[in-house]
mmCIF file of C-alpha atoms in Angstrom:
data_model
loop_
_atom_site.group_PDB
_atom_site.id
_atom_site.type_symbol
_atom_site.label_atom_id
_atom_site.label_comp_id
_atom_site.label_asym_id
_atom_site.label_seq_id
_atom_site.Cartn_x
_atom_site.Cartn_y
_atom_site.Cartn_z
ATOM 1 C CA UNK P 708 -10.463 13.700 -45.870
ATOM 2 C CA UNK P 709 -6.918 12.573 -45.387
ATOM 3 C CA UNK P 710 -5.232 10.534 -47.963
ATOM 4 C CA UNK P 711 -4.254 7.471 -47.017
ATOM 5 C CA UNK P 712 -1.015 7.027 -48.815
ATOM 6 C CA UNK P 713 1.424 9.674 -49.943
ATOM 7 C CA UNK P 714 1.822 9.770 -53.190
ATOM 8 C CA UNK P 715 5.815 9.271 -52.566
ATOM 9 C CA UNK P 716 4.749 5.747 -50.674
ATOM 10 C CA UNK P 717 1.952 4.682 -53.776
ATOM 11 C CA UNK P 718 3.184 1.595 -54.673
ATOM 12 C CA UNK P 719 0.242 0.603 -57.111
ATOM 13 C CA UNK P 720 2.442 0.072 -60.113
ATOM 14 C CA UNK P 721 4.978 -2.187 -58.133
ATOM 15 C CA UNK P 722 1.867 -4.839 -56.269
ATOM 16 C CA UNK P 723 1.875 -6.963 -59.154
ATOM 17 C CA UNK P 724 5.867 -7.551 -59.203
ATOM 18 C CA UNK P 725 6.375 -8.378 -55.314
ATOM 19 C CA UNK P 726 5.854 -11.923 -56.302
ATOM 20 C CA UNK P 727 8.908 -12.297 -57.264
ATOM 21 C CA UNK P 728 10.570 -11.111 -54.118
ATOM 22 C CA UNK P 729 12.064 -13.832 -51.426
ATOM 23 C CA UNK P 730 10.096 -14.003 -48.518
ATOM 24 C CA UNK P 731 11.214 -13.668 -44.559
ATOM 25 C CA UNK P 732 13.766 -16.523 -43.726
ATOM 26 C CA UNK P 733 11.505 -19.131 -42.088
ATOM 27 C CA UNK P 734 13.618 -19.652 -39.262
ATOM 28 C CA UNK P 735 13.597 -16.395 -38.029
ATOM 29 C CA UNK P 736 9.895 -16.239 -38.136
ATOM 30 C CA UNK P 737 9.997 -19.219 -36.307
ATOM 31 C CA UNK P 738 12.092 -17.568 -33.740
ATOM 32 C CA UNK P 739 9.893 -14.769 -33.141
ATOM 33 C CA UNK P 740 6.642 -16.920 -32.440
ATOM 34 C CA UNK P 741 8.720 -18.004 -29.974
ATOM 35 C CA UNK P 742 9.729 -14.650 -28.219
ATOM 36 C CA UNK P 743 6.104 -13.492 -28.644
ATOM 37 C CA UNK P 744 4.356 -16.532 -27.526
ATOM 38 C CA UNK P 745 4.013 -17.199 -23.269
ATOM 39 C CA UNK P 746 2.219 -19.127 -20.733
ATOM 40 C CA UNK P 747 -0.597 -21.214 -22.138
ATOM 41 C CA UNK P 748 -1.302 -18.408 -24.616
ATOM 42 C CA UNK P 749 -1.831 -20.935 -28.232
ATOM 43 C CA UNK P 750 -2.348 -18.459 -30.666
ATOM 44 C CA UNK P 751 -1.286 -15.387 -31.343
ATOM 45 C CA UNK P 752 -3.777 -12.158 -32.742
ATOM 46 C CA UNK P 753 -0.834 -10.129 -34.812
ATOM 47 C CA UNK P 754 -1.343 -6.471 -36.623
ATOM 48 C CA UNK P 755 0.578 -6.691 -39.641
ATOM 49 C CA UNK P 756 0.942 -3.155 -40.225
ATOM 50 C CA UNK P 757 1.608 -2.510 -44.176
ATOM 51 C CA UNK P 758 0.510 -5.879 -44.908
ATOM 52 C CA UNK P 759 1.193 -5.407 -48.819
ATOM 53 C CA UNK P 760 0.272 -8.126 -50.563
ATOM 54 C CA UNK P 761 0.391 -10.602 -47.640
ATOM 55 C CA UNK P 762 4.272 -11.990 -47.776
ATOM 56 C CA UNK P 763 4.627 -12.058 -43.881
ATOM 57 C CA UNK P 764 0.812 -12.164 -43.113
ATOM 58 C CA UNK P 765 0.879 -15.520 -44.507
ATOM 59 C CA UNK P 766 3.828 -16.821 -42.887
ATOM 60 C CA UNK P 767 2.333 -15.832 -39.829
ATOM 61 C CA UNK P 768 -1.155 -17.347 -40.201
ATOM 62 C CA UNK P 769 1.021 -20.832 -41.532
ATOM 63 C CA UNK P 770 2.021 -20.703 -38.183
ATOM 64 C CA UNK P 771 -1.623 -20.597 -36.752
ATOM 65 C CA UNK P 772 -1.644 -17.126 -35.799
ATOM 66 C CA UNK P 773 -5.214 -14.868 -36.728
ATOM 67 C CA UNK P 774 -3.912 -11.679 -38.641
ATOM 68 C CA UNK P 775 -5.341 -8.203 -39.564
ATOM 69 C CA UNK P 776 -3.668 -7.180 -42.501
ATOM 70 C CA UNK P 777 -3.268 -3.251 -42.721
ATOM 71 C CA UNK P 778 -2.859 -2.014 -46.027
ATOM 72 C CA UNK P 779 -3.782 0.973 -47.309
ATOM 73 C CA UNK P 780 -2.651 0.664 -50.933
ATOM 74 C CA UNK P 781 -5.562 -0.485 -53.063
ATOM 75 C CA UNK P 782 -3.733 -2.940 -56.016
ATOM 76 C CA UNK P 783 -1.638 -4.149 -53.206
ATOM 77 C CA UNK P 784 -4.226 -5.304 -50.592
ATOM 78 C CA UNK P 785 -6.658 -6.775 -53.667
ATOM 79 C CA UNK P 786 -4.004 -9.377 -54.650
ATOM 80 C CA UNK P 787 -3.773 -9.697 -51.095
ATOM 81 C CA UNK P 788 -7.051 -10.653 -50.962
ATOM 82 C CA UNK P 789 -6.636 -13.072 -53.224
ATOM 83 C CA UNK P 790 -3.629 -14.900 -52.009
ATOM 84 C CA UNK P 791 -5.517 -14.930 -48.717
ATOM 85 C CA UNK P 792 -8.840 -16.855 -49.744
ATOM 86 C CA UNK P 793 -9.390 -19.620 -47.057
ATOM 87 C CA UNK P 794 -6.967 -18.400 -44.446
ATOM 88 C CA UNK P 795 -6.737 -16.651 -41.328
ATOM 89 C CA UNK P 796 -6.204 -13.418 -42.472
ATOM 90 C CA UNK P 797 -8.236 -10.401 -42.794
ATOM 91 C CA UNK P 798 -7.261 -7.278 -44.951
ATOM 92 C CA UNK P 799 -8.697 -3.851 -44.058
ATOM 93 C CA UNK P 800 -7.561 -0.669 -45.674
ATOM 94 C CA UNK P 801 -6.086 1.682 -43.068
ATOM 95 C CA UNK P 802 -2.455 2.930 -42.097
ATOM 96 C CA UNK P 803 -0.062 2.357 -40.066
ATOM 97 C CA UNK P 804 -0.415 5.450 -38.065
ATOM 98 C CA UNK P 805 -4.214 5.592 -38.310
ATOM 99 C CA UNK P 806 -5.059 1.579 -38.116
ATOM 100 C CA UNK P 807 -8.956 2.089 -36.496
ATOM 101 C CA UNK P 808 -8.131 -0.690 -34.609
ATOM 102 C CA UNK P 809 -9.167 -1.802 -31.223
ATOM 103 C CA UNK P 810 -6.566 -1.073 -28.396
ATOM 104 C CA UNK P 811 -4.966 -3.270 -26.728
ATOM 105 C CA UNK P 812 -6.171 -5.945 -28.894
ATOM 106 C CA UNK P 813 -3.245 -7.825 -30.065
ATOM 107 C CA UNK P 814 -0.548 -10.104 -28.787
ATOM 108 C CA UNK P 815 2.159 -8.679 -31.821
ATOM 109 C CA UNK P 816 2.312 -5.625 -33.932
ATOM 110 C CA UNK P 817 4.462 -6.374 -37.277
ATOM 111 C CA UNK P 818 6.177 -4.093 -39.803
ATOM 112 C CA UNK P 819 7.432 -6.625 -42.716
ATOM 113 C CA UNK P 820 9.024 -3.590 -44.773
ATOM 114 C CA UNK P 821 7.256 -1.217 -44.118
ATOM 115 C CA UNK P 822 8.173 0.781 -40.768
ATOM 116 C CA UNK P 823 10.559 2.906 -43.255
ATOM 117 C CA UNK P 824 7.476 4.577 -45.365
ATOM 118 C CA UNK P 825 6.048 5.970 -42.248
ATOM 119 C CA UNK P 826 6.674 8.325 -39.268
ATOM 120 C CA UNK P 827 8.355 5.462 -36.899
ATOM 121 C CA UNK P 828 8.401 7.318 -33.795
ATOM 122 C CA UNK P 829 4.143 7.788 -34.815
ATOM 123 C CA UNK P 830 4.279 4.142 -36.016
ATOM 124 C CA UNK P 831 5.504 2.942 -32.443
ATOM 125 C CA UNK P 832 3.061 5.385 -30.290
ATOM 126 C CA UNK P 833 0.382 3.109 -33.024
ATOM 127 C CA UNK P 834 2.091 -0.434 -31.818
ATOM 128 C CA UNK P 835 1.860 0.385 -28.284
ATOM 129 C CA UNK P 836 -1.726 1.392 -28.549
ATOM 130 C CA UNK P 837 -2.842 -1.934 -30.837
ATOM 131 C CA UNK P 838 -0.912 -4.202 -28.344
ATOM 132 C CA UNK P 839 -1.855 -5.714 -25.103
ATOM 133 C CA UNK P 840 0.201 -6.031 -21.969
ATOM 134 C CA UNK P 841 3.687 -7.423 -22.296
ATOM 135 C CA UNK P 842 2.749 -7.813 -26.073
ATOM 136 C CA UNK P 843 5.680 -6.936 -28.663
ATOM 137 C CA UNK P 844 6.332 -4.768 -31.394
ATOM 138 C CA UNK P 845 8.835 -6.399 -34.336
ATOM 139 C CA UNK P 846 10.217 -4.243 -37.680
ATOM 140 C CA UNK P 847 11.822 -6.555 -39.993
ATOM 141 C CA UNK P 848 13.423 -6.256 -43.941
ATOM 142 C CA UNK P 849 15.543 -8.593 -46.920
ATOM 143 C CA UNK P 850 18.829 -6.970 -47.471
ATOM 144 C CA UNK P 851 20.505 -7.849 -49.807
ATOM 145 C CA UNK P 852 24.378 -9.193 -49.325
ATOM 146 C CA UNK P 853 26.284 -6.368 -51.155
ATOM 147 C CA UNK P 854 29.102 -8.666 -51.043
ATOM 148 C CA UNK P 855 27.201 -10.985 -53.193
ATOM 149 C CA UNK P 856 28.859 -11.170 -56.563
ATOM 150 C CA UNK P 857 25.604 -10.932 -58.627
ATOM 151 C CA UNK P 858 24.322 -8.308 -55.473
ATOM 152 C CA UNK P 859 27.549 -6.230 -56.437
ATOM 153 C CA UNK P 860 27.179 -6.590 -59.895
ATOM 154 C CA UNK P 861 23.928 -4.881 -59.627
ATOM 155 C CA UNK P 862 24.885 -2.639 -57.386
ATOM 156 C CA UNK P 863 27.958 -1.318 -59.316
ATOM 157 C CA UNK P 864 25.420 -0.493 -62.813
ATOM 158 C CA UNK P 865 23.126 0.861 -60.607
ATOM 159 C CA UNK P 866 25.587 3.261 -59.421
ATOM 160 C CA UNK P 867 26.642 3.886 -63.135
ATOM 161 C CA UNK P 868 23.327 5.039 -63.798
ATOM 162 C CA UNK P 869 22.503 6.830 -60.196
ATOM 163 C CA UNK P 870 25.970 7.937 -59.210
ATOM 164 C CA UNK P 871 23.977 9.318 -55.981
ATOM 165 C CA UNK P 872 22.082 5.845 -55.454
ATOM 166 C CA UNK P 873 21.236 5.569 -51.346
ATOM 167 C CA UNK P 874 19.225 2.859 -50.080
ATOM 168 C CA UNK P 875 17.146 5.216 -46.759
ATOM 169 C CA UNK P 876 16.158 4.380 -43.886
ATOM 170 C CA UNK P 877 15.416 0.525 -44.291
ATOM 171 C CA UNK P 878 19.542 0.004 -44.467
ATOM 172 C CA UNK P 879 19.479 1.570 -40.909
ATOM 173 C CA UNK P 880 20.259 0.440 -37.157
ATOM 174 C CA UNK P 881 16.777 0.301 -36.069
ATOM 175 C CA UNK P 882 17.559 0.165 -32.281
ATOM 176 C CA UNK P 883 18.188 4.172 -31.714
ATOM 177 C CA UNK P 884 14.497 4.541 -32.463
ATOM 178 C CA UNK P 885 13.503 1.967 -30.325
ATOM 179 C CA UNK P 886 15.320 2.954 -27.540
ATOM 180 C CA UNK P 887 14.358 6.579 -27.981
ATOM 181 C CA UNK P 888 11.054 5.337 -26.841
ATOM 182 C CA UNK P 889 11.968 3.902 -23.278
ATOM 183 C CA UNK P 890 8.542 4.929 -22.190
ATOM 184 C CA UNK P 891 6.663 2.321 -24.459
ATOM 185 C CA UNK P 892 9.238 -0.340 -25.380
ATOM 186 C CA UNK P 893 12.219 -2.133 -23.824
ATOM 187 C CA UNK P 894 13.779 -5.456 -24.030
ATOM 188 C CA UNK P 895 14.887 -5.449 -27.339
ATOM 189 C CA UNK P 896 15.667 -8.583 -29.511
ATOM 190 C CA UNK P 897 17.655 -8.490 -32.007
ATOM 191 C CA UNK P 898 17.671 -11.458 -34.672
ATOM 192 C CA UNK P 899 19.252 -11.532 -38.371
ATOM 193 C CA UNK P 900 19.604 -14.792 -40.519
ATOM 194 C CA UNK P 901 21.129 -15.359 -44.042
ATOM 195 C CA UNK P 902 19.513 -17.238 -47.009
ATOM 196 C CA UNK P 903 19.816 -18.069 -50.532
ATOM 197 C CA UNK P 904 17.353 -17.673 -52.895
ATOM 198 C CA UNK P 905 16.870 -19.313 -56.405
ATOM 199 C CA UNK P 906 16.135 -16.669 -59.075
ATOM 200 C CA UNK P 907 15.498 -16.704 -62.325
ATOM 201 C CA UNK P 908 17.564 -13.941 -64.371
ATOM 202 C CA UNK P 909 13.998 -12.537 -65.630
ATOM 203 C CA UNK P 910 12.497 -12.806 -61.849
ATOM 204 C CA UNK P 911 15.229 -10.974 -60.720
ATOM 205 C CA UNK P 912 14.267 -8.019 -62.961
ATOM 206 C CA UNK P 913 11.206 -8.259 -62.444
ATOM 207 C CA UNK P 914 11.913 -8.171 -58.459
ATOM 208 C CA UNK P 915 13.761 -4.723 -58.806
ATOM 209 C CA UNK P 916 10.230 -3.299 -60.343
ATOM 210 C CA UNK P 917 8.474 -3.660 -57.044
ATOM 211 C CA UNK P 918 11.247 -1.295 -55.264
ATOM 212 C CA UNK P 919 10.013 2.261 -54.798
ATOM 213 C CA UNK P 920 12.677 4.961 -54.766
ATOM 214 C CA UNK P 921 12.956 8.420 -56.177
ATOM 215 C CA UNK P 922 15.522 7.076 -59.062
ATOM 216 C CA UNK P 923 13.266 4.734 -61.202
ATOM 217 C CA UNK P 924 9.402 6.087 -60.960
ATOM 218 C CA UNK P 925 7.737 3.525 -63.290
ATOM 219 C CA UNK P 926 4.942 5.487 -63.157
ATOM 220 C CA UNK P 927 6.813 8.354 -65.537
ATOM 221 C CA UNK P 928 8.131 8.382 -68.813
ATOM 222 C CA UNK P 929 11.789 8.777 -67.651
ATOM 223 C CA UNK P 930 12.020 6.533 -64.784
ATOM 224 C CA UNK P 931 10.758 3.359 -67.063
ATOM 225 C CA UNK P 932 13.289 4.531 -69.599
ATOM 226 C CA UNK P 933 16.228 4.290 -66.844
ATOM 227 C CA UNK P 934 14.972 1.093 -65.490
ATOM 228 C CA UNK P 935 15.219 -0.470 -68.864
ATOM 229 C CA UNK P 936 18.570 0.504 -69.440
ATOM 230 C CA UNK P 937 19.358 -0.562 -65.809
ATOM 231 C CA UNK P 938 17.676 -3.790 -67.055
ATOM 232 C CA UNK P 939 19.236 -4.445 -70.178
ATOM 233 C CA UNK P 940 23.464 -3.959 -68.806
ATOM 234 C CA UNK P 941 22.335 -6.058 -65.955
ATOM 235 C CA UNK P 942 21.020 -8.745 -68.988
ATOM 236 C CA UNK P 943 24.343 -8.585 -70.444
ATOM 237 C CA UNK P 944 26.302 -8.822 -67.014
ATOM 238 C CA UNK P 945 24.348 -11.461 -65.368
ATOM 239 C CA UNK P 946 23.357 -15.755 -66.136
ATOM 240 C CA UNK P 947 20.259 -16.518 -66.364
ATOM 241 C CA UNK P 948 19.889 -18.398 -63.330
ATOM 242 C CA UNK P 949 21.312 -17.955 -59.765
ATOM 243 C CA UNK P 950 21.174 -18.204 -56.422
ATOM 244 C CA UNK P 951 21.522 -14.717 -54.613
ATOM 245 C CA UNK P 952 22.396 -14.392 -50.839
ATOM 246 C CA UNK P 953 20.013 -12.045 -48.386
ATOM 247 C CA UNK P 954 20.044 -11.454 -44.737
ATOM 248 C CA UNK P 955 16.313 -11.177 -42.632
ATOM 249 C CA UNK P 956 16.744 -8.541 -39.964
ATOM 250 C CA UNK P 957 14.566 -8.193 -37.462
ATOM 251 C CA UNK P 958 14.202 -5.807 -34.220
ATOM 252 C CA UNK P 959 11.501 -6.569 -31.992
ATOM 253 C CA UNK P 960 10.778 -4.919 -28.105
ATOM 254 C CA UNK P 961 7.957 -5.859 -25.431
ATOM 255 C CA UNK P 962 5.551 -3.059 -24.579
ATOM 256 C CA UNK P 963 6.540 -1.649 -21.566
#
């Protein structure tokens, strides 16, 4: 049987922290409802492939739109579940690559951080599949303003600690993929937006504990031991309240 998640992509031990992360900015979303929405067509059927614990699925379904969440991490899709109760939005646990779903069965495919963790050239032949005609495909992610000057500060103790810190593939130009795939998307958008975001000096922390990278593993001994001590310079360096500037990027294409 194959397993659903890697073990490199099990984010069990980070679901409960992704509260504390800032959600898409709203007027971006708002944008894209737009681009996806035509004719007399009211409502939009979405994918929200690695669905998480529902931060996008639910600013989709505020904006009357009926999503299948796709999430094939366990802890993650339960408080999903939760957050979910009375809403538009169903949660089956598949993944991106494999969904199970109908074809050609949805007006929008999403990725809301998560079209790094898998295969993205397999991840788009998935999209085209799910979507119906003239329907579109849209990866999106935070970043966070490295020119910040609480961003930098973390930054700069990271790097004290992980001299060879990289953030991967989500810090990429997603349009070279796209465009390597001619044959099922074109007419790409494009869309970023800035925002600040109130944090709490504590939330903060706890925001960095739902990031999976190789540096930190809070499932071992040793990575929990290097996130504290990232944890407690950063407590030194940093006020306990502030408000932190991020960018929402977003590349969506039409199916072709």
């Amino acid at each position: 049987m194959q397993k659903l998640v890697e073990q490199i992509w099990d984010y069990t031990q980070h679901a409960k922290f992704y509260s504390y992360r800032p959600n898409y900015a709203p007027k971006t979303i708002d944008m894209l409802i737009t681009l996806v929405k035509s004719g007399e067509l009211k409502e939009l059927k979405v994918a929200d492939i690695g669905a998480g614990t529902g931060n996008l699925s639910l600013m989709l379904e505020e904006r009357d739109c009926e999503v299948i969440a796709v999430e094939p991490n366990d802890a993650m899709r339960e408080i999903g579940i939760e957050r979910a109760q009375g809403k538009k939005i169903h949660f089956i646990r598949a993944t991106g690559l494999e969904s199970g779903l109908q074809s050609a069965e949805f007006d929008w495919v999403t990725f809301g951080s998560s079209f790094n963790v898998m295969d993205r050239n397999k991840a788009l032949n998935e999209a085209y599949r799910l979507l119906k005609n003239k329907g579109y495909f849209s990866c999106m992610w935070n970043h966070r303003d490295l020119n910040d000057p609480i961003q930098k500060i973390a930054e700069d103790t990271i790097l004290e600690f992980v001299p060879h810190y990289t953030r991967g593939i989500r810090r990429e130009e997603q349009r070279p993929v796209i465009e390597s795939r001619k044959d099922l998307f074109d007419c790409i958008v494009y869309i970023e937006e800035d925002f600040y975001f109130h944090q709490s000096l504590e939330n903060y922390l706890n925001a960095w504990k739902s990031v999976k990278n190789p540096y930190w593993d809070l499932e071992t001994q040793e990575g929990r031991e290097l996130f504290e001590r990232i944890s407690e310079t950063l407590s030194q360096r940093l006020s306990k309240e502030f408000d932190i500037k991020y960018t929402t990027r977003c590349w969506s294409a039409k199916k072709v």
